[in-house]
mmCIF file of N, CA and C in Angstrom:
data_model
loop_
_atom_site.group_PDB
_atom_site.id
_atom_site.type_symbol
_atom_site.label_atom_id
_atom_site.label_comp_id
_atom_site.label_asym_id
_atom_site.label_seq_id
_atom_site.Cartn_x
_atom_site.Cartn_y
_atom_site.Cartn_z
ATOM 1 N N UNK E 1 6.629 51.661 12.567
ATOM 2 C CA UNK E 1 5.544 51.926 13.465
ATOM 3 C C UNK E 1 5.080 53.378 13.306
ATOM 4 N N UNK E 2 6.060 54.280 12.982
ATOM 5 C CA UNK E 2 5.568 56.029 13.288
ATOM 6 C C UNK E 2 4.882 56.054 11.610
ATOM 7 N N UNK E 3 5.135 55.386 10.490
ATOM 8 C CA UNK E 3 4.733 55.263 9.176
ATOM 9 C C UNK E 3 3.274 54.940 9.129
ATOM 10 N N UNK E 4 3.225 54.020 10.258
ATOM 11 C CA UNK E 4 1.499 53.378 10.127
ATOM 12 C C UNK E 4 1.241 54.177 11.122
ATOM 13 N N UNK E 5 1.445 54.957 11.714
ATOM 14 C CA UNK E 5 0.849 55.802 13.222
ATOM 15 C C UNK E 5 0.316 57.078 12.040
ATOM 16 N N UNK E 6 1.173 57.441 11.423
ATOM 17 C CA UNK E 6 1.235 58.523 10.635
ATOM 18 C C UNK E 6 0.057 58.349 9.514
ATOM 19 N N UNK E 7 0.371 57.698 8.793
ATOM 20 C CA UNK E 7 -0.476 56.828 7.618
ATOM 21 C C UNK E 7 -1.904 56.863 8.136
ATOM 22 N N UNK E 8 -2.538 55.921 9.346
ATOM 23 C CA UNK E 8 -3.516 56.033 9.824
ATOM 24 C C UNK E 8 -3.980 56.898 10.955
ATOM 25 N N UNK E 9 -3.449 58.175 10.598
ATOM 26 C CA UNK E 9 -3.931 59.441 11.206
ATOM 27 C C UNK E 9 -4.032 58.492 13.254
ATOM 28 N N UNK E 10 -2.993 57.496 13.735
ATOM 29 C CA UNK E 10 -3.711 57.065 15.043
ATOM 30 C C UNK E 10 -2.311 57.298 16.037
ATOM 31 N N UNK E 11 -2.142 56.945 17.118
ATOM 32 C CA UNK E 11 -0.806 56.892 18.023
ATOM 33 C C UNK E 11 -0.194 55.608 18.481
ATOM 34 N N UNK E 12 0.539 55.101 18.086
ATOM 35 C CA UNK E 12 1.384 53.881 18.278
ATOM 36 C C UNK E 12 1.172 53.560 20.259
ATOM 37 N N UNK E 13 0.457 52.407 19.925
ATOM 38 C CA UNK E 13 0.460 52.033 21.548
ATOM 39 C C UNK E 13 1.576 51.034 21.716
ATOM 40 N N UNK E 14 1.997 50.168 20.701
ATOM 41 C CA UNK E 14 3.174 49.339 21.172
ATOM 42 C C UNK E 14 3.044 48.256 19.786
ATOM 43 N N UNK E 15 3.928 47.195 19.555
ATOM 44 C CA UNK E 15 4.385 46.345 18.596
ATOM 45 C C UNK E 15 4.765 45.354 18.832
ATOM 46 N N UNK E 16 4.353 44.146 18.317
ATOM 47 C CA UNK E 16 5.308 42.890 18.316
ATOM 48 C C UNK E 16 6.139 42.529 17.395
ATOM 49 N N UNK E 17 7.003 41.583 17.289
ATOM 50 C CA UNK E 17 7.330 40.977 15.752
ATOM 51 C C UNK E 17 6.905 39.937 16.031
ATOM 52 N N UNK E 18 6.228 39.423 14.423
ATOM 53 C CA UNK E 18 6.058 38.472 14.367
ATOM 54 C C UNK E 18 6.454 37.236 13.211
ATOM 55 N N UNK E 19 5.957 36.240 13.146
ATOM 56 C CA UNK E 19 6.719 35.257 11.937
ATOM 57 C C UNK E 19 5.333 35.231 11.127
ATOM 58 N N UNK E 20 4.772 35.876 9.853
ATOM 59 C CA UNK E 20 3.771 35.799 9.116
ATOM 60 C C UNK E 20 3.838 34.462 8.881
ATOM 61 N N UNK E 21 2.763 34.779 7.284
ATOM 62 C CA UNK E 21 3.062 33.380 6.050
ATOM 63 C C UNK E 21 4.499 33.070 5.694
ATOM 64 N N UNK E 22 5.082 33.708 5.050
ATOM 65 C CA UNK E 22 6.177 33.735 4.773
ATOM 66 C C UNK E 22 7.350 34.783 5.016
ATOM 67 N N UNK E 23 7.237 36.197 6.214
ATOM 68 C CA UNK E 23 8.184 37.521 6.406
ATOM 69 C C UNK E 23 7.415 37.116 7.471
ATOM 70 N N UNK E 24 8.633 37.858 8.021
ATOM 71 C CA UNK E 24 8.263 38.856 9.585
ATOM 72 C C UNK E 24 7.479 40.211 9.282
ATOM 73 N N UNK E 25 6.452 39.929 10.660
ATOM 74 C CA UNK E 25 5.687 41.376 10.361
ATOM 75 C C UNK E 25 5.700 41.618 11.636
ATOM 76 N N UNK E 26 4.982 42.981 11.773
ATOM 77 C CA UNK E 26 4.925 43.880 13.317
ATOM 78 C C UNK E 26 3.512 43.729 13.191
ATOM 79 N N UNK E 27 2.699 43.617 14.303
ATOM 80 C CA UNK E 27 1.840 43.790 14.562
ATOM 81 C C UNK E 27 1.592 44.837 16.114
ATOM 82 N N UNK E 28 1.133 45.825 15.340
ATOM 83 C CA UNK E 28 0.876 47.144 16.083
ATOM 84 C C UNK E 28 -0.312 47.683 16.479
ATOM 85 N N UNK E 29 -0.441 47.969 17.448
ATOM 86 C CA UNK E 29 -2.108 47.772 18.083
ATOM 87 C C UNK E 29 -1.925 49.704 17.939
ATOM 88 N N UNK E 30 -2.786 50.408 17.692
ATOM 89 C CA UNK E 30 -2.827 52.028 17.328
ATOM 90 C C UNK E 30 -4.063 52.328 18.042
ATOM 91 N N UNK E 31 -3.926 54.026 18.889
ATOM 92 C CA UNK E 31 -4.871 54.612 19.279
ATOM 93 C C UNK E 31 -5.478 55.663 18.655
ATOM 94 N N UNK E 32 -6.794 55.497 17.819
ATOM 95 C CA UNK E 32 -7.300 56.894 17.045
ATOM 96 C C UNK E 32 -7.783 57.359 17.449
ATOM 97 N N UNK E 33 -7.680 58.992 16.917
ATOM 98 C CA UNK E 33 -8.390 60.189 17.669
ATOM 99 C C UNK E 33 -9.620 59.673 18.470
ATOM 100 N N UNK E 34 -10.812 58.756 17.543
ATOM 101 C CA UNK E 34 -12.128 58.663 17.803
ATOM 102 C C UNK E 34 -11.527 57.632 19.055
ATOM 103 N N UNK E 35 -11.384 57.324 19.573
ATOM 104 C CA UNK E 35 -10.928 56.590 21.110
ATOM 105 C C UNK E 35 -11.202 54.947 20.335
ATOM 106 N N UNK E 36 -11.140 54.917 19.479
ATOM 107 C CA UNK E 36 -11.160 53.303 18.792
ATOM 108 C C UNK E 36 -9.578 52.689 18.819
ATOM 109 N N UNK E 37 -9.181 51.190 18.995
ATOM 110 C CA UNK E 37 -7.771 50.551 18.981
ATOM 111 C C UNK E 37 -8.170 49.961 17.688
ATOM 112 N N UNK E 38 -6.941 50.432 16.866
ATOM 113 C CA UNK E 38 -6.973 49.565 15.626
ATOM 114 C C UNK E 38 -5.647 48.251 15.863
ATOM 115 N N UNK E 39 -5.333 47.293 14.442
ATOM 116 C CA UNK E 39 -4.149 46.642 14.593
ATOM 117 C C UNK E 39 -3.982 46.734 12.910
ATOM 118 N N UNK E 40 -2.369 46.982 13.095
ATOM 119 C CA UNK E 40 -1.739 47.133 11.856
ATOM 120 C C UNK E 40 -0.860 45.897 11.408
ATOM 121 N N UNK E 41 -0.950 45.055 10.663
ATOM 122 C CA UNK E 41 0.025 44.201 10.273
ATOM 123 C C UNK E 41 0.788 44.941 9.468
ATOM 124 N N UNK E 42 2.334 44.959 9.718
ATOM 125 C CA UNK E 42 3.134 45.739 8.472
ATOM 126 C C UNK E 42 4.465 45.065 8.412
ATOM 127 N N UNK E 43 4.677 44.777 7.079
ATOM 128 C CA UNK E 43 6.060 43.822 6.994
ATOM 129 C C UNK E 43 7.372 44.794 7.090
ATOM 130 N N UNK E 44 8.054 43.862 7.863
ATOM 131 C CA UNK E 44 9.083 44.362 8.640
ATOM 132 C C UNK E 44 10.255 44.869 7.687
ATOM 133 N N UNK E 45 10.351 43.736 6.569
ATOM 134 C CA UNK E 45 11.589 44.540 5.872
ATOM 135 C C UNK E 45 11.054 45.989 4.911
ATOM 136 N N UNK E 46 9.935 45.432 4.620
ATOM 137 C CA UNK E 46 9.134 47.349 3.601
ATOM 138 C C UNK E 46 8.898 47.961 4.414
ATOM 139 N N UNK E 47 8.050 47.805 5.414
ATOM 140 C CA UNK E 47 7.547 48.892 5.855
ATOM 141 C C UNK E 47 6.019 49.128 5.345
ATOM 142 N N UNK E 48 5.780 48.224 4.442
ATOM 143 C CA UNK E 48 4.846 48.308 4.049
ATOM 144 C C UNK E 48 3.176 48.044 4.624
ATOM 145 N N UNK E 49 2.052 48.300 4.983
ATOM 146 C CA UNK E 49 1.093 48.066 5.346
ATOM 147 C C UNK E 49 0.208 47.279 4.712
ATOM 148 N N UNK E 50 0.142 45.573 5.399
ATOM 149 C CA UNK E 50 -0.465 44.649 5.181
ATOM 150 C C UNK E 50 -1.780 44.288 4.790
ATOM 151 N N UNK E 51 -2.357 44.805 6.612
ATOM 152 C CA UNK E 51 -3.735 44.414 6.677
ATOM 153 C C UNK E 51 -3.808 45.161 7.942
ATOM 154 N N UNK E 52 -5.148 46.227 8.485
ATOM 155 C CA UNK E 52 -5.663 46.471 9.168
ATOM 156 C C UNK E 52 -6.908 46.520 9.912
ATOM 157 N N UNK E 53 -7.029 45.910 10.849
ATOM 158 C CA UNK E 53 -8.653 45.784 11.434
ATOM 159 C C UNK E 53 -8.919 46.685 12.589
ATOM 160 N N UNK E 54 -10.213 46.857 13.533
ATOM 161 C CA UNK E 54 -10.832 47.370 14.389
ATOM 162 C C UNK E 54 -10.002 45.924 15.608
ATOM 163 N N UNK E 55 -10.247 46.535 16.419
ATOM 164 C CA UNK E 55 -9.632 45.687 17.814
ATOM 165 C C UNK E 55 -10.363 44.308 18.077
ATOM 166 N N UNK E 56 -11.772 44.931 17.728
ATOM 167 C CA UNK E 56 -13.277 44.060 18.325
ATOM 168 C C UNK E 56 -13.744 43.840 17.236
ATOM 169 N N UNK E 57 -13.157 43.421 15.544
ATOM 170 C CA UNK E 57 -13.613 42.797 14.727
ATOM 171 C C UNK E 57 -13.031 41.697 15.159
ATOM 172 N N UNK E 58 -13.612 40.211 14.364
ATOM 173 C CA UNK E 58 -13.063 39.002 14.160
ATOM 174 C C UNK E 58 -11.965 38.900 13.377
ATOM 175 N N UNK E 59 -11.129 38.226 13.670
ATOM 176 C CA UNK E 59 -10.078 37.721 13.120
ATOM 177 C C UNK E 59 -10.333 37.265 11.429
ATOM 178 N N UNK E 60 -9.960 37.653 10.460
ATOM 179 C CA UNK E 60 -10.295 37.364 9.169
ATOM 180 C C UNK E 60 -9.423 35.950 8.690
ATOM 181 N N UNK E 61 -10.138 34.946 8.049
ATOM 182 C CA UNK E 61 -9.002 34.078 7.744
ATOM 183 C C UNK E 61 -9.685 33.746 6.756
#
């Protein structure tokens, strides 16, 4: 969570785990400077950063 807080210059508002496609991921809702909520999908065993959207975009599928 402090990796993607860090990474996307924003402040960790809180996290879930979740069961992806196939890993567990966190999904982390972030507060940026510009007063915008982003969400971070990031897999749980890397650490790695998935996929990120705006709060008030649509869901991509």
């Amino acid at each position: 969570m402090q990796k993607a807080a860090a990474h996307l210059q924003a402040e960790a508002l809180g996290a879930r785990l979740c069961r992806g496609e196939d890993s567990l991921v966190y999904e982390v809702n972030l507060l940026r400077r510009d007063g915008k909520i982003i969400r971070a999908v990031i897999d749980a065993r890397s650490g790695q950063i998935l996929d990120t959207k705006k709060k008030d975009e649509p869901r991509a599928r």
